[in-house]
Amino acid sequence: MFYGTVNSAGIHLITRGLDWDDPIVFQGLLHEIVHFWWADQMGEAPSLLNEGVAVYFEHILGMDAAKGRETLRNIWREYASTAKPGFLRRLCKNDVFWTEKAAGEPVYEIGGCFFSFLLNTCGLPGVKRIFLRSYFDDPDLSEHIEEVIGEPLDSIEKKIAHQ
């Protein structure tokens, strides 16, 4: 069993049945450290981006970076092939994100791939603008992203699927 969370009191990990040097523990710790560090620097955006930034760094720093990016892109392609168009806009809403997560969908990885796209498209300054304009339950996250990127989310969905 592995579970991690971050709040103002710090990072909390439950690793029952796992050795401290298990790769799952390392990846989970890395994920939670990124949450702690990023929220301190940028604040919290809706879950798609909060989990996305942590999964991105978990995949990039926790394994071969090229392999990590390819893993995220493959998960995106598979998800996009069966999801209804407009899924990215819907996942910008926390309630939809967590409903999809509860249904077993790979929304953390979708967030990681999307974060990678944002970094490549608008760089760290653009990503910072998106985070600084939003907050955890922000209903307007999709509009903030479109303003910074200058493109509708629906066309971004297709771009990422064809990378």
mmCIF file of C-alpha atoms in Angstrom, residues 1-162:
data_model
loop_
_atom_site.group_PDB
_atom_site.id
_atom_site.type_symbol
_atom_site.label_atom_id
_atom_site.label_comp_id
_atom_site.label_asym_id
_atom_site.label_seq_id
_atom_site.Cartn_x
_atom_site.Cartn_y
_atom_site.Cartn_z
ATOM 1 C CA MET A 1 0.000 0.000 0.000
ATOM 2 C CA PHE A 2 1.290 3.447 -0.870
ATOM 3 C CA TYR A 3 -0.351 6.770 -0.222
ATOM 4 C CA GLY A 4 1.080 10.261 -0.157
ATOM 5 C CA THR A 5 -0.263 13.716 0.516
ATOM 6 C CA VAL A 6 1.058 17.218 1.083
ATOM 7 C CA ASN A 7 -0.325 20.033 3.181
ATOM 8 C CA SER A 8 0.976 22.943 5.216
ATOM 9 C CA ALA A 9 2.279 20.503 7.834
ATOM 10 C CA GLY A 10 4.536 18.820 5.282
ATOM 11 C CA ILE A 11 4.732 15.629 3.270
ATOM 12 C CA HIS A 12 2.970 12.523 4.570
ATOM 13 C CA LEU A 13 3.687 9.054 3.168
ATOM 14 C CA ILE A 14 2.163 5.718 4.083
ATOM 15 C CA THR A 15 4.216 2.834 2.697
ATOM 16 C CA ARG A 16 2.865 -0.287 4.369
ATOM 17 C CA GLY A 17 4.428 -3.435 2.959
ATOM 18 C CA LEU A 18 6.970 -1.556 0.851
ATOM 19 C CA ASP A 19 10.673 -1.210 1.559
ATOM 20 C CA TRP A 20 11.954 2.352 1.820
ATOM 21 C CA ASP A 21 14.118 1.827 -1.297
ATOM 22 C CA ASP A 22 11.282 0.436 -3.458
ATOM 23 C CA PRO A 23 11.008 2.415 -6.739
ATOM 24 C CA ILE A 24 7.302 3.012 -6.036
ATOM 25 C CA VAL A 25 8.234 4.763 -2.785
ATOM 26 C CA PHE A 26 10.878 6.853 -4.573
ATOM 27 C CA GLN A 27 8.433 7.904 -7.319
ATOM 28 C CA GLY A 28 5.730 8.678 -4.755
ATOM 29 C CA LEU A 29 8.092 10.723 -2.646
ATOM 30 C CA LEU A 30 9.261 12.630 -5.712
ATOM 31 C CA HIS A 31 5.627 13.275 -6.684
ATOM 32 C CA GLU A 32 4.766 14.662 -3.236
ATOM 33 C CA ILE A 33 7.940 16.773 -3.027
ATOM 34 C CA VAL A 34 7.024 18.403 -6.349
ATOM 35 C CA HIS A 35 3.536 19.196 -4.995
ATOM 36 C CA PHE A 36 5.044 20.753 -1.890
ATOM 37 C CA TRP A 37 7.653 22.787 -3.793
ATOM 38 C CA TRP A 38 5.401 23.862 -6.682
ATOM 39 C CA ALA A 39 2.478 24.927 -4.465
ATOM 40 C CA ASP A 40 4.880 26.995 -2.369
ATOM 41 C CA GLN A 41 6.167 28.767 -5.492
ATOM 42 C CA MET A 42 3.026 28.976 -7.641
ATOM 43 C CA GLY A 43 0.020 28.211 -5.501
ATOM 44 C CA GLU A 44 -2.520 25.578 -6.408
ATOM 45 C CA ALA A 45 -4.391 25.358 -9.676
ATOM 46 C CA PRO A 46 -7.184 22.878 -10.421
ATOM 47 C CA SER A 47 -6.260 19.205 -10.127
ATOM 48 C CA LEU A 48 -5.448 18.638 -13.809
ATOM 49 C CA LEU A 49 -2.463 20.975 -13.458
ATOM 50 C CA ASN A 50 -1.596 20.194 -9.824
ATOM 51 C CA GLU A 51 -1.364 16.482 -10.513
ATOM 52 C CA GLY A 52 0.042 17.142 -13.976
ATOM 53 C CA VAL A 53 3.092 19.007 -12.719
ATOM 54 C CA ALA A 54 3.824 16.308 -10.127
ATOM 55 C CA VAL A 55 3.401 13.444 -12.618
ATOM 56 C CA TYR A 56 5.507 15.256 -15.214
ATOM 57 C CA PHE A 57 8.460 15.640 -12.854
ATOM 58 C CA GLU A 58 7.921 12.153 -11.428
ATOM 59 C CA HIS A 59 8.260 10.732 -14.970
ATOM 60 C CA ILE A 60 11.069 13.035 -16.084
ATOM 61 C CA LEU A 61 13.217 12.860 -12.949
ATOM 62 C CA GLY A 62 12.240 9.376 -11.780
ATOM 63 C CA MET A 63 13.181 7.591 -15.003
ATOM 64 C CA ASP A 64 14.846 8.238 -18.327
ATOM 65 C CA ALA A 65 13.391 11.600 -19.447
ATOM 66 C CA ALA A 66 12.743 10.536 -23.061
ATOM 67 C CA LYS A 67 11.111 7.319 -21.885
ATOM 68 C CA GLY A 68 9.006 9.283 -19.397
ATOM 69 C CA ARG A 69 7.743 11.695 -22.070
ATOM 70 C CA GLU A 70 6.972 8.828 -24.444
ATOM 71 C CA THR A 71 5.076 6.966 -21.711
ATOM 72 C CA LEU A 72 2.916 10.038 -21.056
ATOM 73 C CA ARG A 73 2.285 10.606 -24.795
ATOM 74 C CA ASN A 74 1.239 6.966 -25.270
ATOM 75 C CA ILE A 75 -1.209 7.193 -22.379
ATOM 76 C CA TRP A 76 -2.592 10.428 -23.873
ATOM 77 C CA ARG A 77 -3.067 8.819 -27.311
ATOM 78 C CA GLU A 78 -4.863 5.825 -25.834
ATOM 79 C CA TYR A 79 -7.131 7.978 -23.661
ATOM 80 C CA ALA A 80 -7.844 10.445 -26.496
ATOM 81 C CA SER A 81 -8.789 7.631 -28.862
ATOM 82 C CA THR A 82 -11.795 6.676 -26.718
ATOM 83 C CA ALA A 83 -12.659 9.930 -24.907
ATOM 84 C CA LYS A 84 -15.301 12.289 -26.226
ATOM 85 C CA PRO A 85 -13.913 15.431 -27.889
ATOM 86 C CA GLY A 86 -13.624 18.261 -25.389
ATOM 87 C CA PHE A 87 -12.227 15.994 -22.671
ATOM 88 C CA LEU A 88 -9.403 18.414 -21.871
ATOM 89 C CA ARG A 89 -11.838 21.256 -21.173
ATOM 90 C CA ARG A 90 -13.903 18.934 -18.965
ATOM 91 C CA LEU A 91 -10.827 17.729 -17.043
ATOM 92 C CA CYS A 92 -10.039 21.357 -16.158
ATOM 93 C CA LYS A 93 -12.940 21.077 -13.683
ATOM 94 C CA ASN A 94 -12.010 19.342 -10.415
ATOM 95 C CA ASP A 95 -15.289 17.440 -10.106
ATOM 96 C CA VAL A 96 -14.860 15.875 -13.565
ATOM 97 C CA PHE A 97 -11.165 15.167 -12.952
ATOM 98 C CA TRP A 98 -11.855 13.277 -9.717
ATOM 99 C CA THR A 99 -14.876 11.442 -11.168
ATOM 100 C CA GLU A 100 -12.683 10.226 -14.037
ATOM 101 C CA LYS A 101 -9.932 9.258 -11.559
ATOM 102 C CA ALA A 102 -12.442 7.278 -9.483
ATOM 103 C CA ALA A 103 -13.540 5.506 -12.685
ATOM 104 C CA GLY A 104 -9.960 4.327 -13.198
ATOM 105 C CA GLU A 105 -9.052 6.720 -16.003
ATOM 106 C CA PRO A 106 -5.379 7.800 -16.237
ATOM 107 C CA VAL A 107 -6.095 11.465 -15.568
ATOM 108 C CA TYR A 108 -2.914 12.016 -13.545
ATOM 109 C CA GLU A 109 -0.887 10.940 -16.589
ATOM 110 C CA ILE A 110 -3.103 13.042 -18.897
ATOM 111 C CA GLY A 111 -2.242 16.003 -16.681
ATOM 112 C CA GLY A 112 1.464 15.121 -16.882
ATOM 113 C CA CYS A 113 1.375 14.984 -20.674
ATOM 114 C CA PHE A 114 -0.577 18.241 -20.812
ATOM 115 C CA PHE A 115 1.917 19.926 -18.485
ATOM 116 C CA SER A 116 4.731 18.755 -20.777
ATOM 117 C CA PHE A 117 2.885 20.272 -23.747
ATOM 118 C CA LEU A 118 2.436 23.557 -21.878
ATOM 119 C CA LEU A 119 6.141 23.734 -21.041
ATOM 120 C CA ASN A 120 7.091 23.059 -24.658
ATOM 121 C CA THR A 121 4.521 25.504 -26.039
ATOM 122 C CA CYS A 122 4.718 28.530 -23.771
ATOM 123 C CA GLY A 123 7.743 27.793 -21.595
ATOM 124 C CA LEU A 124 8.007 28.198 -17.862
ATOM 125 C CA PRO A 125 6.911 31.883 -18.008
ATOM 126 C CA GLY A 126 3.629 30.891 -19.684
ATOM 127 C CA VAL A 127 3.041 28.011 -17.282
ATOM 128 C CA LYS A 128 3.647 30.380 -14.369
ATOM 129 C CA ARG A 129 1.083 32.829 -15.802
ATOM 130 C CA ILE A 130 -1.516 30.057 -15.992
ATOM 131 C CA PHE A 131 -0.869 28.958 -12.398
ATOM 132 C CA LEU A 132 -0.781 32.490 -11.032
ATOM 133 C CA ARG A 133 -4.117 33.339 -12.732
ATOM 134 C CA SER A 134 -5.911 30.320 -11.296
ATOM 135 C CA TYR A 135 -6.697 28.735 -7.953
ATOM 136 C CA PHE A 136 -7.694 25.239 -6.780
ATOM 137 C CA ASP A 137 -11.434 25.353 -7.601
ATOM 138 C CA ASP A 138 -11.104 27.848 -10.464
ATOM 139 C CA PRO A 139 -14.002 27.315 -12.894
ATOM 140 C CA ASP A 140 -12.180 29.377 -15.532
ATOM 141 C CA LEU A 141 -8.962 27.366 -15.870
ATOM 142 C CA SER A 142 -9.651 26.456 -19.494
ATOM 143 C CA GLU A 143 -10.093 30.139 -20.381
ATOM 144 C CA HIS A 144 -6.814 31.056 -18.629
ATOM 145 C CA ILE A 145 -4.979 28.373 -20.593
ATOM 146 C CA GLU A 146 -6.501 29.491 -23.898
ATOM 147 C CA GLU A 147 -5.554 33.124 -23.170
ATOM 148 C CA VAL A 148 -1.923 32.236 -22.503
ATOM 149 C CA ILE A 149 -1.562 29.776 -25.385
ATOM 150 C CA GLY A 150 -3.757 31.714 -27.819
ATOM 151 C CA GLU A 151 -5.501 28.579 -29.015
ATOM 152 C CA PRO A 152 -8.669 26.645 -28.096
ATOM 153 C CA LEU A 153 -8.280 23.558 -25.930
ATOM 154 C CA ASP A 154 -10.088 21.427 -28.509
ATOM 155 C CA SER A 155 -7.321 21.981 -31.062
ATOM 156 C CA ILE A 156 -4.681 21.412 -28.373
ATOM 157 C CA GLU A 157 -6.195 17.963 -27.675
ATOM 158 C CA LYS A 158 -5.585 17.022 -31.302
ATOM 159 C CA LYS A 159 -2.071 18.504 -31.392
ATOM 160 C CA ILE A 160 -0.944 16.503 -28.386
ATOM 161 C CA ALA A 161 -2.440 13.285 -29.792
ATOM 162 C CA HIS A 162 -0.378 13.720 -32.977
#
